[in-house]
mmCIF file with all atom_site columns, C-alpha atoms in Angstrom:
data_model
loop_
_atom_site.group_PDB
_atom_site.id
_atom_site.type_symbol
_atom_site.label_atom_id
_atom_site.label_alt_id
_atom_site.label_comp_id
_atom_site.label_asym_id
_atom_site.label_entity_id
_atom_site.label_seq_id
_atom_site.pdbx_PDB_ins_code
_atom_site.Cartn_x
_atom_site.Cartn_y
_atom_site.Cartn_z
_atom_site.occupancy
_atom_site.B_iso_or_equiv
_atom_site.pdbx_formal_charge
_atom_site.auth_seq_id
_atom_site.auth_comp_id
_atom_site.auth_asym_id
_atom_site.auth_atom_id
_atom_site.pdbx_PDB_model_num
ATOM 1   C CA . MET O 1 1   ? -15.236 36.617  -13.656 1.00 40.00 ? 792  MET O CA 1
ATOM 2   C CA . LEU O 1 2   ? -16.344 33.555  -15.570 1.00 40.00 ? 793  LEU O CA 1
ATOM 3   C CA . THR O 1 3   ? -12.786 32.345  -15.953 1.00 56.00 ? 794  THR O CA 1
ATOM 4   C CA . GLU O 1 4   ? -12.088 32.927  -12.260 1.00 56.00 ? 795  GLU O CA 1
ATOM 5   C CA . HIS O 1 5   ? -15.225 31.031  -11.323 1.00 52.00 ? 796  HIS O CA 1
ATOM 6   C CA . THR O 1 6   ? -14.182 28.161  -13.576 1.00 65.00 ? 797  THR O CA 1
ATOM 7   C CA . TYR O 1 7   ? -10.722 27.984  -11.966 1.00 74.00 ? 798  TYR O CA 1
ATOM 8   C CA . LYS O 1 8   ? -12.278 27.958  -8.515  1.00 85.00 ? 799  LYS O CA 1
ATOM 9   C CA . GLN O 1 9   ? -14.567 25.109  -9.474  1.00 88.00 ? 800  GLN O CA 1
ATOM 10  C CA . PHE O 1 10  ? -11.607 23.206  -10.881 1.00 86.00 ? 801  PHE O CA 1
ATOM 11  C CA . ASP O 1 11  ? -9.602  23.692  -7.699  1.00 87.00 ? 802  ASP O CA 1
ATOM 12  C CA . THR O 1 12  ? -12.577 22.573  -5.634  1.00 91.00 ? 803  THR O CA 1
ATOM 13  C CA . GLU O 1 13  ? -12.899 19.389  -7.746  1.00 92.00 ? 804  GLU O CA 1
ATOM 14  C CA . LEU O 1 14  ? -9.222  18.587  -7.406  1.00 92.00 ? 805  LEU O CA 1
ATOM 15  C CA . GLU O 1 15  ? -9.282  19.108  -3.648  1.00 93.00 ? 806  GLU O CA 1
ATOM 16  C CA . ALA O 1 16  ? -12.340 16.864  -3.326  1.00 95.00 ? 807  ALA O CA 1
ATOM 17  C CA . VAL O 1 17  ? -10.567 14.134  -5.260  1.00 96.00 ? 808  VAL O CA 1
ATOM 18  C CA . ARG O 1 18  ? -7.411  14.492  -3.103  1.00 95.00 ? 809  ARG O CA 1
ATOM 19  C CA . ALA O 1 19  ? -9.549  14.287  0.056   1.00 97.00 ? 810  ALA O CA 1
ATOM 20  C CA . ASN O 1 20  ? -11.157 11.068  -1.184  1.00 97.00 ? 811  ASN O CA 1
ATOM 21  C CA . VAL O 1 21  ? -7.733  9.584   -1.873  1.00 98.00 ? 812  VAL O CA 1
ATOM 22  C CA . LEU O 1 22  ? -6.691  10.282  1.725   1.00 98.00 ? 813  LEU O CA 1
ATOM 23  C CA . LYS O 1 23  ? -10.002 8.754   2.904   1.00 97.00 ? 814  LYS O CA 1
ATOM 24  C CA . MET O 1 24  ? -9.250  5.638   0.840   1.00 98.00 ? 815  MET O CA 1
ATOM 25  C CA . GLY O 1 25  ? -5.728  5.590   2.315   1.00 98.00 ? 816  GLY O CA 1
ATOM 26  C CA . GLY O 1 26  ? -7.163  5.651   5.821   1.00 98.00 ? 817  GLY O CA 1
ATOM 27  C CA . LEU O 1 27  ? -9.448  2.736   5.019   1.00 98.00 ? 818  LEU O CA 1
ATOM 28  C CA . VAL O 1 28  ? -6.570  0.733   3.576   1.00 98.00 ? 819  VAL O CA 1
ATOM 29  C CA . GLU O 1 29  ? -4.393  1.482   6.617   1.00 98.00 ? 820  GLU O CA 1
ATOM 30  C CA . GLU O 1 30  ? -7.200  0.220   8.864   1.00 98.00 ? 821  GLU O CA 1
ATOM 31  C CA . GLN O 1 31  ? -7.473  -2.909  6.706   1.00 98.00 ? 822  GLN O CA 1
ATOM 32  C CA . ILE O 1 32  ? -3.792  -3.724  7.250   1.00 98.00 ? 823  ILE O CA 1
ATOM 33  C CA . ILE O 1 33  ? -4.020  -3.164  11.014  1.00 98.00 ? 824  ILE O CA 1
ATOM 34  C CA . ASN O 1 34  ? -7.111  -5.368  11.315  1.00 98.00 ? 825  ASN O CA 1
ATOM 35  C CA . ALA O 1 35  ? -5.711  -8.096  9.068   1.00 97.00 ? 826  ALA O CA 1
ATOM 36  C CA . ILE O 1 36  ? -2.526  -8.391  11.129  1.00 97.00 ? 827  ILE O CA 1
ATOM 37  C CA . GLU O 1 37  ? -4.498  -8.321  14.394  1.00 96.00 ? 828  GLU O CA 1
ATOM 38  C CA . ALA O 1 38  ? -6.768  -11.107 13.045  1.00 95.00 ? 829  ALA O CA 1
ATOM 39  C CA . LEU O 1 39  ? -3.667  -13.156 12.181  1.00 94.00 ? 830  LEU O CA 1
ATOM 40  C CA . VAL O 1 40  ? -1.826  -12.633 15.464  1.00 92.00 ? 831  VAL O CA 1
ATOM 41  C CA . ASN O 1 41  ? -4.863  -13.110 17.746  1.00 92.00 ? 832  ASN O CA 1
ATOM 42  C CA . GLY O 1 42  ? -6.750  -15.683 15.692  1.00 90.00 ? 833  GLY O CA 1
ATOM 43  C CA . ASP O 1 43  ? -9.748  -13.335 15.480  1.00 94.00 ? 834  ASP O CA 1
ATOM 44  C CA . LEU O 1 44  ? -11.809 -14.979 12.702  1.00 93.00 ? 835  LEU O CA 1
ATOM 45  C CA . LYS O 1 45  ? -14.633 -12.467 13.025  1.00 96.00 ? 836  LYS O CA 1
ATOM 46  C CA . LEU O 1 46  ? -12.200 -9.607  12.406  1.00 97.00 ? 837  LEU O CA 1
ATOM 47  C CA . ALA O 1 47  ? -10.747 -11.516 9.435   1.00 96.00 ? 838  ALA O CA 1
ATOM 48  C CA . SER O 1 48  ? -14.197 -11.795 7.925   1.00 96.00 ? 839  SER O CA 1
ATOM 49  C CA . GLN O 1 49  ? -14.703 -8.060  8.496   1.00 97.00 ? 840  GLN O CA 1
ATOM 50  C CA . VAL O 1 50  ? -11.504 -7.267  6.611   1.00 98.00 ? 841  VAL O CA 1
ATOM 51  C CA . GLU O 1 51  ? -12.645 -9.398  3.671   1.00 97.00 ? 842  GLU O CA 1
ATOM 52  C CA . ALA O 1 52  ? -16.061 -7.721  3.630   1.00 96.00 ? 843  ALA O CA 1
ATOM 53  C CA . ASN O 1 53  ? -14.575 -4.210  3.820   1.00 97.00 ? 844  ASN O CA 1
ATOM 54  C CA . ASP O 1 54  ? -12.435 -4.852  0.754   1.00 97.00 ? 845  ASP O CA 1
ATOM 55  C CA . HIS O 1 55  ? -15.577 -4.092  -1.311  1.00 97.00 ? 846  HIS O CA 1
ATOM 56  C CA . THR O 1 56  ? -15.689 -0.599  0.257   1.00 97.00 ? 847  THR O CA 1
ATOM 57  C CA . VAL O 1 57  ? -12.076 0.078   -0.777  1.00 97.00 ? 848  VAL O CA 1
ATOM 58  C CA . ASN O 1 58  ? -12.813 -1.155  -4.324  1.00 97.00 ? 849  ASN O CA 1
ATOM 59  C CA . ALA O 1 59  ? -15.918 1.019   -4.636  1.00 97.00 ? 850  ALA O CA 1
ATOM 60  C CA . LEU O 1 60  ? -14.001 4.101   -3.526  1.00 97.00 ? 851  LEU O CA 1
ATOM 61  C CA . GLU O 1 61  ? -11.348 3.421   -6.162  1.00 97.00 ? 852  GLU O CA 1
ATOM 62  C CA . VAL O 1 62  ? -14.024 3.235   -8.847  1.00 98.00 ? 853  VAL O CA 1
ATOM 63  C CA . ALA O 1 63  ? -15.667 6.484   -7.657  1.00 97.00 ? 854  ALA O CA 1
ATOM 64  C CA . ILE O 1 64  ? -12.369 8.415   -7.580  1.00 98.00 ? 855  ILE O CA 1
ATOM 65  C CA . ASP O 1 65  ? -11.403 7.054   -10.987 1.00 97.00 ? 856  ASP O CA 1
ATOM 66  C CA . GLU O 1 66  ? -14.712 8.264   -12.422 1.00 97.00 ? 857  GLU O CA 1
ATOM 67  C CA . ASP O 1 67  ? -14.194 11.695  -10.876 1.00 96.00 ? 858  ASP O CA 1
ATOM 68  C CA . CYS O 1 68  ? -10.769 11.932  -12.513 1.00 96.00 ? 859  CYS O CA 1
ATOM 69  C CA . THR O 1 69  ? -12.202 10.924  -15.853 1.00 96.00 ? 860  THR O CA 1
ATOM 70  C CA . HIS O 1 70  ? -14.835 13.648  -15.607 1.00 94.00 ? 861  HIS O CA 1
ATOM 71  C CA . ILE O 1 71  ? -12.185 16.234  -14.623 1.00 94.00 ? 862  ILE O CA 1
ATOM 72  C CA . ILE O 1 72  ? -10.075 15.335  -17.665 1.00 93.00 ? 863  ILE O CA 1
ATOM 73  C CA . ALA O 1 73  ? -13.123 15.474  -19.972 1.00 93.00 ? 864  ALA O CA 1
ATOM 74  C CA . ARG O 1 74  ? -14.519 18.753  -18.632 1.00 90.00 ? 865  ARG O CA 1
ATOM 75  C CA . ARG O 1 75  ? -11.429 20.694  -17.621 1.00 88.00 ? 866  ARG O CA 1
ATOM 76  C CA . GLN O 1 76  ? -8.786  19.343  -20.046 1.00 88.00 ? 867  GLN O CA 1
ATOM 77  C CA . PRO O 1 77  ? -6.021  19.987  -17.471 1.00 88.00 ? 868  PRO O CA 1
ATOM 78  C CA . THR O 1 78  ? -2.456  20.635  -18.536 1.00 84.00 ? 869  THR O CA 1
ATOM 79  C CA . ALA O 1 79  ? 1.026   20.747  -16.909 1.00 86.00 ? 870  ALA O CA 1
ATOM 80  C CA . SER O 1 80  ? 0.936   20.324  -13.123 1.00 87.00 ? 871  SER O CA 1
ATOM 81  C CA . ASP O 1 81  ? -2.854  19.958  -13.018 1.00 90.00 ? 872  ASP O CA 1
ATOM 82  C CA . LEU O 1 82  ? -2.670  17.024  -15.403 1.00 91.00 ? 873  LEU O CA 1
ATOM 83  C CA . ARG O 1 83  ? 0.188   15.481  -13.383 1.00 92.00 ? 874  ARG O CA 1
ATOM 84  C CA . MET O 1 84  ? -1.972  15.843  -10.274 1.00 93.00 ? 875  MET O CA 1
ATOM 85  C CA . VAL O 1 85  ? -4.860  13.925  -11.882 1.00 95.00 ? 876  VAL O CA 1
ATOM 86  C CA . MET O 1 86  ? -2.498  11.233  -13.197 1.00 94.00 ? 877  MET O CA 1
ATOM 87  C CA . MET O 1 87  ? -0.868  10.917  -9.751  1.00 95.00 ? 878  MET O CA 1
ATOM 88  C CA . VAL O 1 88  ? -4.319  10.371  -8.214  1.00 97.00 ? 879  VAL O CA 1
ATOM 89  C CA . VAL O 1 89  ? -5.269  7.668   -10.766 1.00 97.00 ? 880  VAL O CA 1
ATOM 90  C CA . LYS O 1 90  ? -2.015  5.793   -10.191 1.00 97.00 ? 881  LYS O CA 1
ATOM 91  C CA . THR O 1 91  ? -2.153  6.204   -6.410  1.00 98.00 ? 882  THR O CA 1
ATOM 92  C CA . ILE O 1 92  ? -5.630  4.737   -6.008  1.00 98.00 ? 883  ILE O CA 1
ATOM 93  C CA . THR O 1 93  ? -4.579  1.759   -8.099  1.00 98.00 ? 884  THR O CA 1
ATOM 94  C CA . ASP O 1 94  ? -1.768  1.000   -5.653  1.00 98.00 ? 885  ASP O CA 1
ATOM 95  C CA . LEU O 1 95  ? -4.030  1.642   -2.669  1.00 98.00 ? 886  LEU O CA 1
ATOM 96  C CA . GLU O 1 96  ? -6.566  -0.792  -4.031  1.00 98.00 ? 887  GLU O CA 1
ATOM 97  C CA . ARG O 1 97  ? -3.872  -3.434  -4.464  1.00 98.00 ? 888  ARG O CA 1
ATOM 98  C CA . ILE O 1 98  ? -2.645  -2.883  -0.901  1.00 98.00 ? 889  ILE O CA 1
ATOM 99  C CA . GLY O 1 99  ? -6.240  -3.424  0.197   1.00 98.00 ? 890  GLY O CA 1
ATOM 100 C CA . ASP O 1 100 ? -6.309  -6.666  -1.807  1.00 98.00 ? 891  ASP O CA 1
ATOM 101 C CA . GLU O 1 101 ? -3.154  -7.872  -0.022  1.00 98.00 ? 892  GLU O CA 1
ATOM 102 C CA . ALA O 1 102 ? -4.737  -7.066  3.351   1.00 98.00 ? 893  ALA O CA 1
ATOM 103 C CA . ALA O 1 103 ? -7.781  -9.108  2.361   1.00 98.00 ? 894  ALA O CA 1
ATOM 104 C CA . LYS O 1 104 ? -5.432  -11.932 1.331   1.00 97.00 ? 895  LYS O CA 1
ATOM 105 C CA . ILE O 1 105 ? -3.787  -11.859 4.773   1.00 97.00 ? 896  ILE O CA 1
ATOM 106 C CA . ALA O 1 106 ? -7.239  -12.046 6.370   1.00 97.00 ? 897  ALA O CA 1
ATOM 107 C CA . ARG O 1 107 ? -8.056  -15.097 4.255   1.00 95.00 ? 898  ARG O CA 1
ATOM 108 C CA . MET O 1 108 ? -4.759  -16.756 5.171   1.00 94.00 ? 899  MET O CA 1
ATOM 109 C CA . SER O 1 109 ? -5.316  -16.045 8.854   1.00 92.00 ? 900  SER O CA 1
ATOM 110 C CA . ARG O 1 110 ? -8.657  -17.892 8.595   1.00 90.00 ? 901  ARG O CA 1
ATOM 111 C CA . LEU O 1 111 ? -6.850  -20.898 7.041   1.00 89.00 ? 902  LEU O CA 1
ATOM 112 C CA . ILE O 1 112 ? -4.126  -20.818 9.653   1.00 88.00 ? 903  ILE O CA 1
ATOM 113 C CA . HIS O 1 113 ? -6.454  -20.665 12.668  1.00 87.00 ? 904  HIS O CA 1
ATOM 114 C CA . GLN O 1 114 ? -9.389  -22.707 11.397  1.00 78.00 ? 905  GLN O CA 1
ATOM 115 C CA . SER O 1 115 ? -7.264  -25.765 10.492  1.00 67.00 ? 906  SER O CA 1
ATOM 116 C CA . GLU O 1 116 ? -6.165  -28.189 13.136  1.00 63.00 ? 907  GLU O CA 1
ATOM 117 C CA . ARG O 1 117 ? -2.497  -27.454 13.628  1.00 61.00 ? 908  ARG O CA 1
ATOM 118 C CA . ILE O 1 118 ? 0.060   -29.216 15.804  1.00 51.00 ? 909  ILE O CA 1
ATOM 119 C CA . SER O 1 119 ? 1.176   -25.802 17.046  1.00 58.00 ? 910  SER O CA 1
ATOM 120 C CA . LEU O 1 120 ? 1.037   -22.222 15.867  1.00 63.00 ? 911  LEU O CA 1
ATOM 121 C CA . PRO O 1 121 ? 4.239   -20.189 15.453  1.00 68.00 ? 912  PRO O CA 1
ATOM 122 C CA . ARG O 1 122 ? 4.895   -16.783 16.946  1.00 75.00 ? 913  ARG O CA 1
ATOM 123 C CA . PHE O 1 123 ? 4.050   -13.962 14.563  1.00 89.00 ? 914  PHE O CA 1
ATOM 124 C CA . SER O 1 124 ? 6.568   -11.416 15.878  1.00 90.00 ? 915  SER O CA 1
ATOM 125 C CA . GLU O 1 125 ? 8.522   -11.308 12.607  1.00 91.00 ? 916  GLU O CA 1
ATOM 126 C CA . VAL O 1 126 ? 5.370   -10.870 10.589  1.00 94.00 ? 917  VAL O CA 1
ATOM 127 C CA . LYS O 1 127 ? 4.179   -8.079  12.937  1.00 95.00 ? 918  LYS O CA 1
ATOM 128 C CA . TYR O 1 128 ? 7.545   -6.338  12.601  1.00 95.00 ? 919  TYR O CA 1
ATOM 129 C CA . MET O 1 129 ? 7.339   -6.393  8.799   1.00 96.00 ? 920  MET O CA 1
ATOM 130 C CA . ALA O 1 130 ? 3.762   -5.120  8.859   1.00 97.00 ? 921  ALA O CA 1
ATOM 131 C CA . ASP O 1 131 ? 4.707   -2.251  11.139  1.00 97.00 ? 922  ASP O CA 1
ATOM 132 C CA . LEU O 1 132 ? 7.468   -1.218  8.712   1.00 97.00 ? 923  LEU O CA 1
ATOM 133 C CA . VAL O 1 133 ? 5.015   -1.247  5.812   1.00 98.00 ? 924  VAL O CA 1
ATOM 134 C CA . LEU O 1 134 ? 2.391   0.687   7.771   1.00 98.00 ? 925  LEU O CA 1
ATOM 135 C CA . ASP O 1 135 ? 4.925   3.384   8.446   1.00 98.00 ? 926  ASP O CA 1
ATOM 136 C CA . MET O 1 136 ? 5.802   3.468   4.728   1.00 98.00 ? 927  MET O CA 1
ATOM 137 C CA . LEU O 1 137 ? 2.145   3.794   3.789   1.00 98.00 ? 928  LEU O CA 1
ATOM 138 C CA . ARG O 1 138 ? 1.574   6.612   6.296   1.00 98.00 ? 929  ARG O CA 1
ATOM 139 C CA . LYS O 1 139 ? 4.570   8.503   4.975   1.00 98.00 ? 930  LYS O CA 1
ATOM 140 C CA . ALA O 1 140 ? 3.439   7.966   1.372   1.00 98.00 ? 931  ALA O CA 1
ATOM 141 C CA . LEU O 1 141 ? 0.000   9.382   2.236   1.00 98.00 ? 932  LEU O CA 1
ATOM 142 C CA . ASP O 1 142 ? 1.627   12.266  4.104   1.00 98.00 ? 933  ASP O CA 1
ATOM 143 C CA . GLY O 1 143 ? 3.788   12.995  1.099   1.00 97.00 ? 934  GLY O CA 1
ATOM 144 C CA . PHE O 1 144 ? 0.693   12.926  -1.101  1.00 97.00 ? 935  PHE O CA 1
ATOM 145 C CA . ALA O 1 145 ? -1.204  15.289  1.202   1.00 96.00 ? 936  ALA O CA 1
ATOM 146 C CA . ARG O 1 146 ? 1.650   17.831  1.521   1.00 96.00 ? 937  ARG O CA 1
ATOM 147 C CA . LEU O 1 147 ? 3.228   17.180  -1.918  1.00 95.00 ? 938  LEU O CA 1
ATOM 148 C CA . ASP O 1 148 ? 6.472   16.412  -0.142  1.00 96.00 ? 939  ASP O CA 1
ATOM 149 C CA . ALA O 1 149 ? 8.760   14.531  -2.558  1.00 95.00 ? 940  ALA O CA 1
ATOM 150 C CA . THR O 1 150 ? 11.619  14.207  -0.036  1.00 95.00 ? 941  THR O CA 1
ATOM 151 C CA . LEU O 1 151 ? 9.756   11.402  1.825   1.00 96.00 ? 942  LEU O CA 1
ATOM 152 C CA . ALA O 1 152 ? 10.317  9.148   -1.234  1.00 96.00 ? 943  ALA O CA 1
ATOM 153 C CA . VAL O 1 153 ? 13.936  8.691   -0.214  1.00 96.00 ? 944  VAL O CA 1
ATOM 154 C CA . GLU O 1 154 ? 13.089  7.465   3.276   1.00 96.00 ? 945  GLU O CA 1
ATOM 155 C CA . ILE O 1 155 ? 10.363  5.196   1.931   1.00 97.00 ? 946  ILE O CA 1
ATOM 156 C CA . ALA O 1 156 ? 12.764  3.712   -0.616  1.00 96.00 ? 947  ALA O CA 1
ATOM 157 C CA . ARG O 1 157 ? 15.219  2.910   2.193   1.00 96.00 ? 948  ARG O CA 1
ATOM 158 C CA . GLN O 1 158 ? 12.479  1.320   4.223   1.00 97.00 ? 949  GLN O CA 1
ATOM 159 C CA . ASP O 1 159 ? 11.429  -0.760  1.216   1.00 97.00 ? 950  ASP O CA 1
ATOM 160 C CA . GLN O 1 160 ? 14.919  -2.213  1.125   1.00 96.00 ? 951  GLN O CA 1
ATOM 161 C CA . SER O 1 161 ? 14.554  -3.135  4.805   1.00 97.00 ? 952  SER O CA 1
ATOM 162 C CA . VAL O 1 162 ? 11.208  -4.821  4.146   1.00 97.00 ? 953  VAL O CA 1
ATOM 163 C CA . ASP O 1 163 ? 12.750  -6.794  1.270   1.00 97.00 ? 954  ASP O CA 1
ATOM 164 C CA . GLU O 1 164 ? 15.588  -7.903  3.535   1.00 97.00 ? 955  GLU O CA 1
ATOM 165 C CA . GLU O 1 165 ? 13.140  -8.918  6.246   1.00 96.00 ? 956  GLU O CA 1
ATOM 166 C CA . PHE O 1 166 ? 11.199  -10.978 3.678   1.00 96.00 ? 957  PHE O CA 1
ATOM 167 C CA . ARG O 1 167 ? 14.348  -12.793 2.613   1.00 96.00 ? 958  ARG O CA 1
ATOM 168 C CA . LEU O 1 168 ? 15.284  -13.442 6.256   1.00 95.00 ? 959  LEU O CA 1
ATOM 169 C CA . ASN O 1 169 ? 11.817  -14.756 7.051   1.00 93.00 ? 960  ASN O CA 1
ATOM 170 C CA . LEU O 1 170 ? 11.907  -16.966 3.975   1.00 94.00 ? 961  LEU O CA 1
ATOM 171 C CA . ARG O 1 171 ? 15.155  -18.576 5.134   1.00 94.00 ? 962  ARG O CA 1
ATOM 172 C CA . HIS O 1 172 ? 13.730  -19.127 8.608   1.00 91.00 ? 963  HIS O CA 1
ATOM 173 C CA . LEU O 1 173 ? 10.524  -20.681 7.297   1.00 90.00 ? 964  LEU O CA 1
ATOM 174 C CA . ILE O 1 174 ? 12.430  -23.042 5.024   1.00 92.00 ? 965  ILE O CA 1
ATOM 175 C CA . THR O 1 175 ? 14.627  -24.100 7.943   1.00 92.00 ? 966  THR O CA 1
ATOM 176 C CA . PHE O 1 176 ? 11.592  -24.782 10.149  1.00 87.00 ? 967  PHE O CA 1
ATOM 177 C CA . MET O 1 177 ? 9.918   -26.843 7.426   1.00 90.00 ? 968  MET O CA 1
ATOM 178 C CA . MET O 1 178 ? 13.065  -28.928 6.896   1.00 92.00 ? 969  MET O CA 1
ATOM 179 C CA . GLU O 1 179 ? 13.382  -29.585 10.661  1.00 91.00 ? 970  GLU O CA 1
ATOM 180 C CA . ASP O 1 180 ? 9.742   -30.640 11.027  1.00 87.00 ? 971  ASP O CA 1
ATOM 181 C CA . PRO O 1 181 ? 7.830   -31.554 7.853   1.00 88.00 ? 972  PRO O CA 1
ATOM 182 C CA . ARG O 1 182 ? 4.574   -31.553 9.857   1.00 84.00 ? 973  ARG O CA 1
ATOM 183 C CA . THR O 1 183 ? 4.799   -27.729 9.913   1.00 82.00 ? 974  THR O CA 1
ATOM 184 C CA . ILE O 1 184 ? 5.046   -27.341 6.118   1.00 88.00 ? 975  ILE O CA 1
ATOM 185 C CA . SER O 1 185 ? 1.345   -26.516 5.640   1.00 87.00 ? 976  SER O CA 1
ATOM 186 C CA . VAL O 1 186 ? 1.199   -23.732 8.225   1.00 86.00 ? 977  VAL O CA 1
ATOM 187 C CA . PHE O 1 187 ? 4.529   -22.243 7.241   1.00 89.00 ? 978  PHE O CA 1
ATOM 188 C CA . ILE O 1 188 ? 3.570   -22.091 3.590   1.00 92.00 ? 979  ILE O CA 1
ATOM 189 C CA . ASP O 1 189 ? 0.486   -20.109 4.624   1.00 91.00 ? 980  ASP O CA 1
ATOM 190 C CA . ILE O 1 190 ? 2.713   -17.759 6.626   1.00 92.00 ? 981  ILE O CA 1
ATOM 191 C CA . LEU O 1 191 ? 5.028   -17.426 3.645   1.00 94.00 ? 982  LEU O CA 1
ATOM 192 C CA . PHE O 1 192 ? 2.049   -16.148 1.606   1.00 95.00 ? 983  PHE O CA 1
ATOM 193 C CA . VAL O 1 193 ? 1.352   -13.628 4.387   1.00 96.00 ? 984  VAL O CA 1
ATOM 194 C CA . THR O 1 194 ? 4.949   -12.303 4.404   1.00 96.00 ? 985  THR O CA 1
ATOM 195 C CA . LYS O 1 195 ? 4.904   -12.048 0.575   1.00 97.00 ? 986  LYS O CA 1
ATOM 196 C CA . ALA O 1 196 ? 1.684   -10.059 0.772   1.00 98.00 ? 987  ALA O CA 1
ATOM 197 C CA . ILE O 1 197 ? 3.302   -7.652  3.243   1.00 98.00 ? 988  ILE O CA 1
ATOM 198 C CA . GLU O 1 198 ? 6.353   -7.293  1.000   1.00 98.00 ? 989  GLU O CA 1
ATOM 199 C CA . ARG O 1 199 ? 4.093   -6.433  -1.949  1.00 98.00 ? 990  ARG O CA 1
ATOM 200 C CA . MET O 1 200 ? 2.356   -3.783  0.174   1.00 98.00 ? 991  MET O CA 1
ATOM 201 C CA . GLY O 1 201 ? 5.741   -2.142  0.693   1.00 98.00 ? 992  GLY O CA 1
ATOM 202 C CA . ASP O 1 202 ? 6.322   -2.107  -3.086  1.00 98.00 ? 993  ASP O CA 1
ATOM 203 C CA . HIS O 1 203 ? 2.982   -0.335  -3.603  1.00 98.00 ? 994  HIS O CA 1
ATOM 204 C CA . ALA O 1 204 ? 3.699   2.247   -0.903  1.00 98.00 ? 995  ALA O CA 1
ATOM 205 C CA . LYS O 1 205 ? 7.025   2.947   -2.593  1.00 97.00 ? 996  LYS O CA 1
ATOM 206 C CA . ASN O 1 206 ? 5.227   3.390   -5.933  1.00 97.00 ? 997  ASN O CA 1
ATOM 207 C CA . MET O 1 207 ? 2.904   5.957   -4.319  1.00 97.00 ? 998  MET O CA 1
ATOM 208 C CA . SER O 1 208 ? 5.855   8.000   -3.049  1.00 97.00 ? 999  SER O CA 1
ATOM 209 C CA . GLU O 1 209 ? 7.399   7.945   -6.562  1.00 96.00 ? 1000 GLU O CA 1
ATOM 210 C CA . TYR O 1 210 ? 4.213   9.422   -8.044  1.00 96.00 ? 1001 TYR O CA 1
ATOM 211 C CA . VAL O 1 211 ? 4.613   12.367  -5.673  1.00 96.00 ? 1002 VAL O CA 1
ATOM 212 C CA . VAL O 1 212 ? 8.114   12.918  -7.038  1.00 95.00 ? 1003 VAL O CA 1
ATOM 213 C CA . TYR O 1 213 ? 6.672   12.948  -10.553 1.00 93.00 ? 1004 TYR O CA 1
ATOM 214 C CA . MET O 1 214 ? 3.993   15.436  -9.441  1.00 93.00 ? 1005 MET O CA 1
ATOM 215 C CA . VAL O 1 215 ? 6.426   17.835  -7.733  1.00 93.00 ? 1006 VAL O CA 1
ATOM 216 C CA . LYS O 1 216 ? 9.524   17.439  -9.892  1.00 91.00 ? 1007 LYS O CA 1
ATOM 217 C CA . GLY O 1 217 ? 8.086   16.337  -13.209 1.00 88.00 ? 1008 GLY O CA 1
ATOM 218 C CA . LYS O 1 218 ? 10.571  13.447  -13.123 1.00 88.00 ? 1009 LYS O CA 1
ATOM 219 C CA . ASP O 1 219 ? 9.638   9.766   -13.378 1.00 88.00 ? 1010 ASP O CA 1
ATOM 220 C CA . VAL O 1 220 ? 11.820  7.884   -10.890 1.00 91.00 ? 1011 VAL O CA 1
ATOM 221 C CA . ARG O 1 221 ? 10.125  4.528   -11.164 1.00 90.00 ? 1012 ARG O CA 1
ATOM 222 C CA . HIS O 1 222 ? 12.472  1.546   -11.653 1.00 88.00 ? 1013 HIS O CA 1
ATOM 223 C CA . THR O 1 223 ? 15.482  3.695   -10.657 1.00 89.00 ? 1014 THR O CA 1
ATOM 224 C CA . SER O 1 224 ? 18.001  3.192   -7.877  1.00 90.00 ? 1015 SER O CA 1
ATOM 225 C CA . LEU O 1 225 ? 17.877  4.735   -4.401  1.00 88.00 ? 1016 LEU O CA 1
ATOM 226 C CA . GLU O 1 226 ? 20.831  6.916   -5.367  1.00 90.00 ? 1017 GLU O CA 1
ATOM 227 C CA . GLU O 1 227 ? 18.987  8.291   -8.380  1.00 89.00 ? 1018 GLU O CA 1
ATOM 228 C CA . ILE O 1 228 ? 15.927  9.104   -6.253  1.00 90.00 ? 1019 ILE O CA 1
ATOM 229 C CA . GLU O 1 229 ? 18.116  10.873  -3.681  1.00 89.00 ? 1020 GLU O CA 1
ATOM 230 C CA . LYS O 1 230 ? 19.785  12.873  -6.418  1.00 87.00 ? 1021 LYS O CA 1
ATOM 231 C CA . GLU O 1 231 ? 16.405  13.966  -7.786  1.00 86.00 ? 1022 GLU O CA 1
ATOM 232 C CA . VAL O 1 232 ? 14.665  15.022  -4.560  1.00 87.00 ? 1023 VAL O CA 1
ATOM 233 C CA . LEU O 1 233 ? 17.346  15.982  -2.046  1.00 80.00 ? 1024 LEU O CA 1
#
């Protein structure tokens, strides 16, 4: 009975940690949405809110990391249980970095809209990239919640699309700056925004790869799309 009780406690601790990861994921998703809205609409108050809420995301990462440390120290997990704890530790690191990128977009939106500009560009391309990354993040969190490794393939494909969108936006921004040097300042700020979104996609892809490691016991980081497909499909 003692052993059974211990196992039940262990399962409860793991589930609590997983729930907190999903809570953190929800906060980060909200950060992205608000950061892009602040950029598109010039909402400086919302931008400030995103920057302030970054501390909440950071604090949650620290709390989950401490919980994982205590689980390892007390329970000494092995096999799939250990992979689960390691997946959580890696996932919250990527979530925290996505949150940092969202805060960076909020800061850039403040620069873009506070400064006196000749004109402001349309943000449709930026919004499209952000929507792609948001979908990647949601799928990565869904894969984490359901331990569904197959979503890693779709996320990897989407990451390629995000990278292509970044390259396309980069070419457009350079062209605009060459045509009118007065726009260089604002377009450099927008370039930083698109790079932040591209990095978010990379982190979401990382999260999906940790699920593959959890489910399959196979590390597919730094491998091709074809290798990921072979492993999970």
